[in-house]
PDB file of C-alpha atoms and ligand atoms in Angstrom:
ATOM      1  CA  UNK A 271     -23.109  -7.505  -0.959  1.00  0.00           C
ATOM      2  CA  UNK A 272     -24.425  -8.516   2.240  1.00  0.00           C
ATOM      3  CA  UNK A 273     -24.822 -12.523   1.522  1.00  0.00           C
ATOM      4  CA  UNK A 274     -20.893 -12.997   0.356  1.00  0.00           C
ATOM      5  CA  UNK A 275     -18.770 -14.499   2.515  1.00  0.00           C
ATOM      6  CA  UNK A 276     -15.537 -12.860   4.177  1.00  0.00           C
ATOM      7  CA  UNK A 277     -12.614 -12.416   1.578  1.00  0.00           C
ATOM      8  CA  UNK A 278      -9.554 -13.505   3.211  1.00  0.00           C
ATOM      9  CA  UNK A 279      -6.043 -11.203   2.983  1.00  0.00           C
ATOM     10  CA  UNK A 280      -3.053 -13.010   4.441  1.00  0.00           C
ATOM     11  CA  UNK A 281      -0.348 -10.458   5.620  1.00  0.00           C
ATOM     12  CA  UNK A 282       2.077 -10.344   8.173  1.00  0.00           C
ATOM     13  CA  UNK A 283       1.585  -7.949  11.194  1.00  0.00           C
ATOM     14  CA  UNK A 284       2.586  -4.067  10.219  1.00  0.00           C
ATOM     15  CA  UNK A 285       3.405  -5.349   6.344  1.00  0.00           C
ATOM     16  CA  UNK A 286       2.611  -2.451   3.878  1.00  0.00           C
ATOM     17  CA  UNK A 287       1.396  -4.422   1.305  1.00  0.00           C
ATOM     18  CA  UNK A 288      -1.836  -6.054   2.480  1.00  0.00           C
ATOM     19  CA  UNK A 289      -2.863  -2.774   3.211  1.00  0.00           C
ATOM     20  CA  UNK A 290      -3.201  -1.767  -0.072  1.00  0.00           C
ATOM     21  CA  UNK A 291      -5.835  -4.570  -0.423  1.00  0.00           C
ATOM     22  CA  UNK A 292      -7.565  -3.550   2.567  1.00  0.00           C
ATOM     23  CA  UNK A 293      -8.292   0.049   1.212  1.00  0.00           C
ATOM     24  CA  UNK A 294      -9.600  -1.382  -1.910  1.00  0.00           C
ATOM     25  CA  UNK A 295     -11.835  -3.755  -0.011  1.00  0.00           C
ATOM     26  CA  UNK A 296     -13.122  -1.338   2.375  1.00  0.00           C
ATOM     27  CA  UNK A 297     -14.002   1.103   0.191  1.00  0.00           C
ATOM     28  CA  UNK A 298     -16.102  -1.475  -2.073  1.00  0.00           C
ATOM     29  CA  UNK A 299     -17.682  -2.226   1.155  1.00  0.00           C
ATOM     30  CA  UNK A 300     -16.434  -5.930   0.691  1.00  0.00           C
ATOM     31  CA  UNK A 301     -16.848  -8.119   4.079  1.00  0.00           C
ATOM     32  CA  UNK A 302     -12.987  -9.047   4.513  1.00  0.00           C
ATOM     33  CA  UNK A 303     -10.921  -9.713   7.400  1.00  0.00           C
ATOM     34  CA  UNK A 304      -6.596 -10.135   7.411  1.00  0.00           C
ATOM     35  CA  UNK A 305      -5.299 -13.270   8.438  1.00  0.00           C
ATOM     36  CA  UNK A 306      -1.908 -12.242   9.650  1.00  0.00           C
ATOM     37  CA  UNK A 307       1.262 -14.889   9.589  1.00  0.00           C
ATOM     38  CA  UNK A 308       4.356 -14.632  11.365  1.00  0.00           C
ATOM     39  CA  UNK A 309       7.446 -13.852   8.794  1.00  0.00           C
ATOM     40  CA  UNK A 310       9.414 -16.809   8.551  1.00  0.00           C
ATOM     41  CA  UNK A 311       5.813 -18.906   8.005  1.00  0.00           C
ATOM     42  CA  UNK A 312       5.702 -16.819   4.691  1.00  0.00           C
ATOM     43  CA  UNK A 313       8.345 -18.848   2.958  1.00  0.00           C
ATOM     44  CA  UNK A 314       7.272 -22.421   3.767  1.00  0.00           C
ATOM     45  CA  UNK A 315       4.392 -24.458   3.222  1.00  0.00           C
ATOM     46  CA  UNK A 316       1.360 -24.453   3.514  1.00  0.00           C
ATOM     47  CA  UNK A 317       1.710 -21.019   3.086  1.00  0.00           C
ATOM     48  CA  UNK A 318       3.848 -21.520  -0.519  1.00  0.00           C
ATOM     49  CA  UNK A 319       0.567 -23.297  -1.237  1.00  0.00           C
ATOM     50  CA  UNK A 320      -1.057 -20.202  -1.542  1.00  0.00           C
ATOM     51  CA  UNK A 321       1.750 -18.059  -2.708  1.00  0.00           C
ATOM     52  CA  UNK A 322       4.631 -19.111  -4.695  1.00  0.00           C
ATOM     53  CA  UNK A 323       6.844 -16.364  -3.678  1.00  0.00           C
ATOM     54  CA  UNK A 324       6.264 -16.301  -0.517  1.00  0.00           C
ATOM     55  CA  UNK A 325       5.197 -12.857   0.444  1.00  0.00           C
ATOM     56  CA  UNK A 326       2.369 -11.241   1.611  1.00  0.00           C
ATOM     57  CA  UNK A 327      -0.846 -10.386   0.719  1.00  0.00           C
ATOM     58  CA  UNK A 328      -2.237 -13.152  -1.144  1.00  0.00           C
ATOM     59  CA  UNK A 329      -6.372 -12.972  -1.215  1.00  0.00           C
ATOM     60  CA  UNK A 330      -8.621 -16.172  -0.923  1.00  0.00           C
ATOM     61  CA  UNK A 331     -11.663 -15.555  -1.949  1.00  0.00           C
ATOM     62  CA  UNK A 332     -14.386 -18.165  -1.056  1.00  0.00           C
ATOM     63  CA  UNK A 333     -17.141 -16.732  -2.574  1.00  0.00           C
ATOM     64  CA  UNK A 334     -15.524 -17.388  -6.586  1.00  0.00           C
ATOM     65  CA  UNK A 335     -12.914 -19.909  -4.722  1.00  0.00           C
ATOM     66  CA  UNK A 336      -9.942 -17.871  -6.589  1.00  0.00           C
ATOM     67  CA  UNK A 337      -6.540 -17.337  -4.485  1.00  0.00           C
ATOM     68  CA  UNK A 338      -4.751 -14.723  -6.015  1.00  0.00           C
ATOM     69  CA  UNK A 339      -1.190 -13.148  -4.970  1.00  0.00           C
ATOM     70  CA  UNK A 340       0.895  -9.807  -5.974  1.00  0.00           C
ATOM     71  CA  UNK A 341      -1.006  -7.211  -4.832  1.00  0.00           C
ATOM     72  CA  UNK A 342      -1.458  -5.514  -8.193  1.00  0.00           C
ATOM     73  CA  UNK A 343      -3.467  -8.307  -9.568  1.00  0.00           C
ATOM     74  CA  UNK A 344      -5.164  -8.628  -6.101  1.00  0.00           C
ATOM     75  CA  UNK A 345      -7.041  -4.943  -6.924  1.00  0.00           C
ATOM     76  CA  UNK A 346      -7.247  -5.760 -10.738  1.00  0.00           C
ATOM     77  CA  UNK A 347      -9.348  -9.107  -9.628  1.00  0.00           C
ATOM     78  CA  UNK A 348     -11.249  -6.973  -7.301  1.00  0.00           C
ATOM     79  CA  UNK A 349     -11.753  -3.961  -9.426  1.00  0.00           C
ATOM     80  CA  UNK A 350     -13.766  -6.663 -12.058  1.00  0.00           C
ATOM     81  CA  UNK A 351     -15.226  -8.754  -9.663  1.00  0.00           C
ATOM     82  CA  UNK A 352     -16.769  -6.064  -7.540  1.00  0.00           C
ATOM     83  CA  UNK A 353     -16.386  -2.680  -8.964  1.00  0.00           C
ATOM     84  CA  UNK A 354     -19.413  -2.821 -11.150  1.00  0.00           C
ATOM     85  CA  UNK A 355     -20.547   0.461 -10.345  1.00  0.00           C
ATOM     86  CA  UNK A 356     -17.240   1.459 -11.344  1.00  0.00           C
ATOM     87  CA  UNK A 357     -16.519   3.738  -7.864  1.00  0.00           C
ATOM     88  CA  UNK A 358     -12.492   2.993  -8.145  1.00  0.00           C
ATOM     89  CA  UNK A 359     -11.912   2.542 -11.387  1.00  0.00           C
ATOM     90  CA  UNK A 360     -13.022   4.439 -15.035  1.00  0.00           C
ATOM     91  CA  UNK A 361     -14.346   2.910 -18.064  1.00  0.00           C
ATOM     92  CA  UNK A 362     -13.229   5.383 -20.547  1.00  0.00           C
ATOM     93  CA  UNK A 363     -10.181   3.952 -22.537  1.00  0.00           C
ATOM     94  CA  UNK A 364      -8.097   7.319 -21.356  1.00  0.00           C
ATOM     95  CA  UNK A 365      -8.515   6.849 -18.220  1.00  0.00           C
ATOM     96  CA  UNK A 366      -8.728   4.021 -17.704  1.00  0.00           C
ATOM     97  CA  UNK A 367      -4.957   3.285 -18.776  1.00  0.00           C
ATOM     98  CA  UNK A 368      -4.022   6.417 -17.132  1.00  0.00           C
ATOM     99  CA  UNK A 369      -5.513   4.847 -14.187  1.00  0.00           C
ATOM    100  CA  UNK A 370      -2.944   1.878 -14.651  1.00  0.00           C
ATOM    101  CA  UNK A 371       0.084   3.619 -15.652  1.00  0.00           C
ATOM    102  CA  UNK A 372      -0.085   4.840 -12.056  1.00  0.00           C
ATOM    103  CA  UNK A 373      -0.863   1.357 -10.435  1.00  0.00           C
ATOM    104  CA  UNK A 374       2.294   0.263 -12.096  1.00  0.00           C
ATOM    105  CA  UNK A 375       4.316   3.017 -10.785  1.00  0.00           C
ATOM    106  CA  UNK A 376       3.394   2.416  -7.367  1.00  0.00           C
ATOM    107  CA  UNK A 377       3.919  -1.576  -7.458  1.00  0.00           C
ATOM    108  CA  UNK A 378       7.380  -1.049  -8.916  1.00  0.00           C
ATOM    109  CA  UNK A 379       8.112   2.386  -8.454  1.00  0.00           C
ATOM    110  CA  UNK A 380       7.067   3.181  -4.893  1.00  0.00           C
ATOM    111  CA  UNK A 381       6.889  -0.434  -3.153  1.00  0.00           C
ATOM    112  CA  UNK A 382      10.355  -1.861  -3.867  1.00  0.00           C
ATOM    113  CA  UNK A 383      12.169   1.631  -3.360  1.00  0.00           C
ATOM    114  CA  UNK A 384      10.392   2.343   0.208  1.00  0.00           C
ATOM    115  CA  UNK A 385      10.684  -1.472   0.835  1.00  0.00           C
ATOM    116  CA  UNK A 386      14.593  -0.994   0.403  1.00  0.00           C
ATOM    117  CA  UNK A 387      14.634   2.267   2.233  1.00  0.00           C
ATOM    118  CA  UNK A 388      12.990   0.031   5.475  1.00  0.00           C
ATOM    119  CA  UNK A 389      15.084  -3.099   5.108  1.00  0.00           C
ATOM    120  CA  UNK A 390      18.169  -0.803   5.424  1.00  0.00           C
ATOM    121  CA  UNK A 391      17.505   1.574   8.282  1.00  0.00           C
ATOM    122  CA  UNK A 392      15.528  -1.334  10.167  1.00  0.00           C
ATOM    123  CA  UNK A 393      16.735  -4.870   9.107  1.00  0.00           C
ATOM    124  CA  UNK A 394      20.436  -4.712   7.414  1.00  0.00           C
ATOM    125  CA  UNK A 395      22.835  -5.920   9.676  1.00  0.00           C
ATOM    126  CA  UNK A 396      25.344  -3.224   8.587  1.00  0.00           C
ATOM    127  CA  UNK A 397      24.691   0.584   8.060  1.00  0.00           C
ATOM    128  CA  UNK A 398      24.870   1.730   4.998  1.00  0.00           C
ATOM    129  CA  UNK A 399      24.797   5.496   4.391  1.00  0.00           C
ATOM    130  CA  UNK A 400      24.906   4.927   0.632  1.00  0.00           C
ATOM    131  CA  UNK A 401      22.375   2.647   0.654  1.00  0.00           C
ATOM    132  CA  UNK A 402      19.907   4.852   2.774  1.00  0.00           C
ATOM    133  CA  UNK A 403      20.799   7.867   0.914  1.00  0.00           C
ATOM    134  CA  UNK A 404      19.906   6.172  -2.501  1.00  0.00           C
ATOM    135  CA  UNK A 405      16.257   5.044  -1.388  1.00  0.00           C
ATOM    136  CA  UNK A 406      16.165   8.053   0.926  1.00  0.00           C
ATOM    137  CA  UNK A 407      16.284  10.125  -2.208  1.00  0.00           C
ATOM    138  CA  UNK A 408      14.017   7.462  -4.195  1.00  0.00           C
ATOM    139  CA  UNK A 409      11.135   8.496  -1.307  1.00  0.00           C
ATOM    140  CA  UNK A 410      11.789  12.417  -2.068  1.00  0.00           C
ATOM    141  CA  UNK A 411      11.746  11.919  -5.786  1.00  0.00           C
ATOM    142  CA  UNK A 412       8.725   9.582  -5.875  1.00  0.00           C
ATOM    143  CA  UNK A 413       6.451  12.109  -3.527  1.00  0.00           C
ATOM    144  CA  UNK A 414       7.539  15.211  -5.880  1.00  0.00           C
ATOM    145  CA  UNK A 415       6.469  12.703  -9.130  1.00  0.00           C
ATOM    146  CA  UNK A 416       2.938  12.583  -7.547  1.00  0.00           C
ATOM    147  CA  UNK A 417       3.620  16.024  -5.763  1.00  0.00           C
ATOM    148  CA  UNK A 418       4.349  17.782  -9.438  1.00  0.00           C
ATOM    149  CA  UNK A 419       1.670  15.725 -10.995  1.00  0.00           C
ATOM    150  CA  UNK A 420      -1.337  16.894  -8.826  1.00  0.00           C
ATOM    151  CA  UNK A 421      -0.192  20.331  -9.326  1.00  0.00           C
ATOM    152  CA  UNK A 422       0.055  20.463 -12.732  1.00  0.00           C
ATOM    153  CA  UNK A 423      -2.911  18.107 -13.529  1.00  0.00           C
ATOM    154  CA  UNK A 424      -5.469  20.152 -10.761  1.00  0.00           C
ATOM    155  CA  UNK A 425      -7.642  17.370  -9.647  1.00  0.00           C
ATOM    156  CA  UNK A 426      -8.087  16.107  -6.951  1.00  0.00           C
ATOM    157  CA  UNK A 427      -7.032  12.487  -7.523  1.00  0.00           C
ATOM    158  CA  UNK A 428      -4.213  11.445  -9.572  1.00  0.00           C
ATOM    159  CA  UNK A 429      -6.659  10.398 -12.599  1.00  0.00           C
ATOM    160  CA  UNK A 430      -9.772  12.818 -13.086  1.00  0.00           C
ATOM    161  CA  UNK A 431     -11.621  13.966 -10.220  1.00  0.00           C
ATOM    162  CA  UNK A 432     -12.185  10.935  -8.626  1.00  0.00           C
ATOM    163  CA  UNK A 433     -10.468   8.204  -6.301  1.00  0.00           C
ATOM    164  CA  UNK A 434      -9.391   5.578  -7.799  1.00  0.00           C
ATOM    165  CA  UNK A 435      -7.574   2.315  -6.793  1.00  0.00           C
ATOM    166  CA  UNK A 436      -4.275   3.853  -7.956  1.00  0.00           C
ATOM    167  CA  UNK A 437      -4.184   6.273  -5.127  1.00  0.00           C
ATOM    168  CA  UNK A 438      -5.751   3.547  -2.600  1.00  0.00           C
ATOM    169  CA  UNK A 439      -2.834   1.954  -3.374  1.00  0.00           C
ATOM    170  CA  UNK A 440       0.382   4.291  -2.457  1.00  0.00           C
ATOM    171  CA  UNK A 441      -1.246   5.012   0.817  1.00  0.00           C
ATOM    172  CA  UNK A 442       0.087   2.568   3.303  1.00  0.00           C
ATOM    173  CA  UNK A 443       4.280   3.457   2.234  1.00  0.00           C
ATOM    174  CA  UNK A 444       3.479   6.815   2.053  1.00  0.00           C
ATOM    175  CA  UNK A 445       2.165   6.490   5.531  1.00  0.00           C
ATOM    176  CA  UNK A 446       5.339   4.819   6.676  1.00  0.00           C
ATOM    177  CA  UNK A 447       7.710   7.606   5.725  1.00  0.00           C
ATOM    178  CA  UNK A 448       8.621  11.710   7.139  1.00  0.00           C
ATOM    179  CA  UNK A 449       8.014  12.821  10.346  1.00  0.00           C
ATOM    180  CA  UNK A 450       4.495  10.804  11.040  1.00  0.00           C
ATOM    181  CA  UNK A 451       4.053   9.132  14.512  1.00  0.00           C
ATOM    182  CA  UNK A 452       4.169   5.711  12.808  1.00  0.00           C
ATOM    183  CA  UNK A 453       7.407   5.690  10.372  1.00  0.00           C
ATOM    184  CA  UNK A 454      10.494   4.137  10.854  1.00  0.00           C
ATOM    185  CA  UNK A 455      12.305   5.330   7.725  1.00  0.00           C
ATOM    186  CA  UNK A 456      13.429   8.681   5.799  1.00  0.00           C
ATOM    187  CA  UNK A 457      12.082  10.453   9.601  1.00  0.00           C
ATOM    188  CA  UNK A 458      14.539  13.871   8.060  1.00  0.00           C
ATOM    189  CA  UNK A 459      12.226  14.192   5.075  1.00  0.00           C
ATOM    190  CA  UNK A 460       9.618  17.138   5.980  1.00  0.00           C
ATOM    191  CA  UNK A 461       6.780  15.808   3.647  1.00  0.00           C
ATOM    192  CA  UNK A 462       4.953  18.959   4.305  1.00  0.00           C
ATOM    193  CA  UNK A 463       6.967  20.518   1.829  1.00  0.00           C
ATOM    194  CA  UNK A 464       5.064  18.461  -1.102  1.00  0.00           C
ATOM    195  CA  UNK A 465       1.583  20.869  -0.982  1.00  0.00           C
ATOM    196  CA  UNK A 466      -0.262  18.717  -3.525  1.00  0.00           C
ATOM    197  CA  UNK A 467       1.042  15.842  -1.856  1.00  0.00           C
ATOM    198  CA  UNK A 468       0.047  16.837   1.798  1.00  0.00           C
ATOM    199  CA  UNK A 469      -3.264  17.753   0.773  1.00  0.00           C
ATOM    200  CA  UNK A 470      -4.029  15.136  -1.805  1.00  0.00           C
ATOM    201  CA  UNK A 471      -2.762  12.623   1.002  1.00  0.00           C
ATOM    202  CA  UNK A 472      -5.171  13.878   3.928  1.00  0.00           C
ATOM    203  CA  UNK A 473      -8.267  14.234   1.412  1.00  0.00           C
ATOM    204  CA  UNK A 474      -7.591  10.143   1.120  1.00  0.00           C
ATOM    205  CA  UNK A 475      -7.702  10.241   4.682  1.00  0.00           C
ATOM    206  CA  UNK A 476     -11.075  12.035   4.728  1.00  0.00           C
ATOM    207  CA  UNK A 477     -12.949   9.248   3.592  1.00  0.00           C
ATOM    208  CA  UNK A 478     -14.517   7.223   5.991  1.00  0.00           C
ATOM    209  CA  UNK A 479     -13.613   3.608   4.562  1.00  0.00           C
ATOM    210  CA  UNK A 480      -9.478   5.024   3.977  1.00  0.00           C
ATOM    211  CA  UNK A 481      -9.489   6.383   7.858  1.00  0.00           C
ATOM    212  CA  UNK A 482     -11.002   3.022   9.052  1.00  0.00           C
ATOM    213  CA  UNK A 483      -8.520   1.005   7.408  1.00  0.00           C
ATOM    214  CA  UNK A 484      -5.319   4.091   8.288  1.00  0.00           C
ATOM    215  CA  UNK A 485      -6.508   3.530  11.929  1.00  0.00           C
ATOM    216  CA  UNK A 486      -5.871   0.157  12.102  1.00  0.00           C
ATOM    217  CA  UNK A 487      -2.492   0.770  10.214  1.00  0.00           C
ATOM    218  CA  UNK A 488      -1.730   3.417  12.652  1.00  0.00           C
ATOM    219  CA  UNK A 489      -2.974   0.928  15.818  1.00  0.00           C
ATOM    220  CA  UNK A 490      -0.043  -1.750  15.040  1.00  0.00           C
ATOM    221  CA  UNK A 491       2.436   0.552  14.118  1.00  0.00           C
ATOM    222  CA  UNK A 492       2.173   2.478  17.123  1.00  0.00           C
ATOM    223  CA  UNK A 493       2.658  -0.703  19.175  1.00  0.00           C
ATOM    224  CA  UNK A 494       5.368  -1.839  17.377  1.00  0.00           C
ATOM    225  CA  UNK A 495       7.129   1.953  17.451  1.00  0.00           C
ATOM    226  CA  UNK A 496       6.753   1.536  21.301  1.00  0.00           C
ATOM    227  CA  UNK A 497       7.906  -1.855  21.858  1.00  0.00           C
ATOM    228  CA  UNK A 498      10.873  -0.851  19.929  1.00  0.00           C
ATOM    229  CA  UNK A 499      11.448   1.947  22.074  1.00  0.00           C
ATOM    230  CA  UNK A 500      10.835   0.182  25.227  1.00  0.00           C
ATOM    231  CA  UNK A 501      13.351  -2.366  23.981  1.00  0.00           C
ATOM    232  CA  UNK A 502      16.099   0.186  23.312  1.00  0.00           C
ATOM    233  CA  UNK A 503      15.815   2.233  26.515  1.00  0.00           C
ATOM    234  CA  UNK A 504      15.876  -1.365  28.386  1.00  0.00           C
TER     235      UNK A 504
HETATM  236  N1  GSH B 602       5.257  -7.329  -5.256  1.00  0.00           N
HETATM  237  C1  GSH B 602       4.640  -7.827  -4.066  1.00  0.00           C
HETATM  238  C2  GSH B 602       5.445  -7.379  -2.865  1.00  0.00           C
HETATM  239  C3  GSH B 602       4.974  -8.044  -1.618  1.00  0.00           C
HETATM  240  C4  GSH B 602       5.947  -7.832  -0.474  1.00  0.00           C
HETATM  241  O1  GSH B 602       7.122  -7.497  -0.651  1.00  0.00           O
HETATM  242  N2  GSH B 602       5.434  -8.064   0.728  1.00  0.00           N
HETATM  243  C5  GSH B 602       6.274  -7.985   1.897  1.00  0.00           C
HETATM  244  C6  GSH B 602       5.498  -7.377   3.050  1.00  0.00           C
HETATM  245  S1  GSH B 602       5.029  -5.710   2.739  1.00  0.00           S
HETATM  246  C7  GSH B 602       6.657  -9.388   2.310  1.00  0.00           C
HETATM  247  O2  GSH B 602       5.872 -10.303   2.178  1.00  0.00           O
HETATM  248  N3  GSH B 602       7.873  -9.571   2.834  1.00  0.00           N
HETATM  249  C8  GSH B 602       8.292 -10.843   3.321  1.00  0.00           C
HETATM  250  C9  GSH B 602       9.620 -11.247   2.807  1.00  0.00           C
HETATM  251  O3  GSH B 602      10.289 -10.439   2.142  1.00  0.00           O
HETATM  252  O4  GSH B 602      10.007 -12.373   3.065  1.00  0.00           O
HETATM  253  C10 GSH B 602       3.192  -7.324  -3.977  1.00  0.00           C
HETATM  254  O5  GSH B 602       2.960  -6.194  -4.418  1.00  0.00           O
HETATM  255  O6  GSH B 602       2.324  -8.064  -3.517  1.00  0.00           O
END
């Protein structure tokens, strides 16, 4: 893999999203690097160039000259370009859909919920209890889905006993919520309550390429959880 040329992930600082690439990539052992826009260049050109929606990541890819955007169909393109020793993905028919079914759930049952949950504790100009409590309890019912599922499924991994791209890809919101050092949102949910979950979570976090990647999550959040607080006891 050593002759391709760096794959390029656009994001935007702390973003969740591009993160999700980033495990993928890392873990293929892909040479890749983020190339990190401020917010409000997201919805203009020549970024809108890249992306029509205007949101991050979108991957450029020099080495097939492909730009492809929604994260989803960033790992699928991935997954076939440069998973042919199949290490994130299955080939069976079973499992592979299984495999799926679960990407799915995370791009539209995990992303847009926690999203929500972090535009209104963070961003909204008003508060809004009921809005918080509805994607407060979204994050506690969408841990004890994967929570419930590892139990009763005893793997490791949420297909089959090995890692897949599915659970690559819940990492970064997962990281972003409970009690952690780097969350912002649902900070009264004790995640350690979720076994499965916990350990499931933390085995991700064992391998080498997922802790790289986690660090340098951690790294920015941690400066922007500071400057925040700096800001608010100023
Ligand atoms: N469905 C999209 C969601 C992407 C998304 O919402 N990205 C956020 C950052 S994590 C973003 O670009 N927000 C900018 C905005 O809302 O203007 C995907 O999975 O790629």
């Amino acid at each position: 893999m050593s002759s391709l040329q760096t794959l390029i992930v656009y994001s935007s600082g702390p973003s969740p999203n591009p993160y999700k690439v980033a495990f993928v990539l890392e873990e293929l052992g892909l040479p890749w690097k983020f190339e990190s826009l401020p917010m409000p260049d997201l919805k203009k050109e020549p970024y809108t160039n890249l992306n029509p929606n205007g949101r991050v990541p979108t991957l450029v890819d020099p080495n097939t000259g492909l730009t492809i955007w929604e994260s989803g169909a960033i790992v699928d393109y991935l997954v076939e370009e440069y998973d042919k020793d199949a290490k994130l993905h299955y080939t069976t028919p079973k499992e592979k859909n299984l495999t799926r079914s679960w990407q799915y759930f995370q791009v539209s049952g995990q992303g847009p919920y926690f999203g929500q949950l972090g535009w209104f504790e963070n961003h909204h100009t008003e508060k809004l209890p009921s809005a918080i409590e509805r994607y407060t309890n979204e994050v506690r019912r969408v841990i004890g889905v994967i929570d419930g599922h590892l139990a009763k499924n005893g793997t490791d991994f949420l297909v089959g006993a090995k890692v897949t791209y599915a659970d690559l890809m819940f990492i970064p919101y997962f990281k972003s919520v409970g009690k952690g050092k780097i969350t912002l949102m649902a900070k009264d949910v004790d995640t350690a309550q979720w076994v499965h979950y916990t350990a499931w979570l933390k085995r991700l976090h064992d391998r080498p390429a997922v802790a790289k990647v986690a660090k340098m999550y951690e790294d920015i959040w941690e400066q922007i959880i500071a400057a925040k607080a700096a800001e608010n006891s100023g």
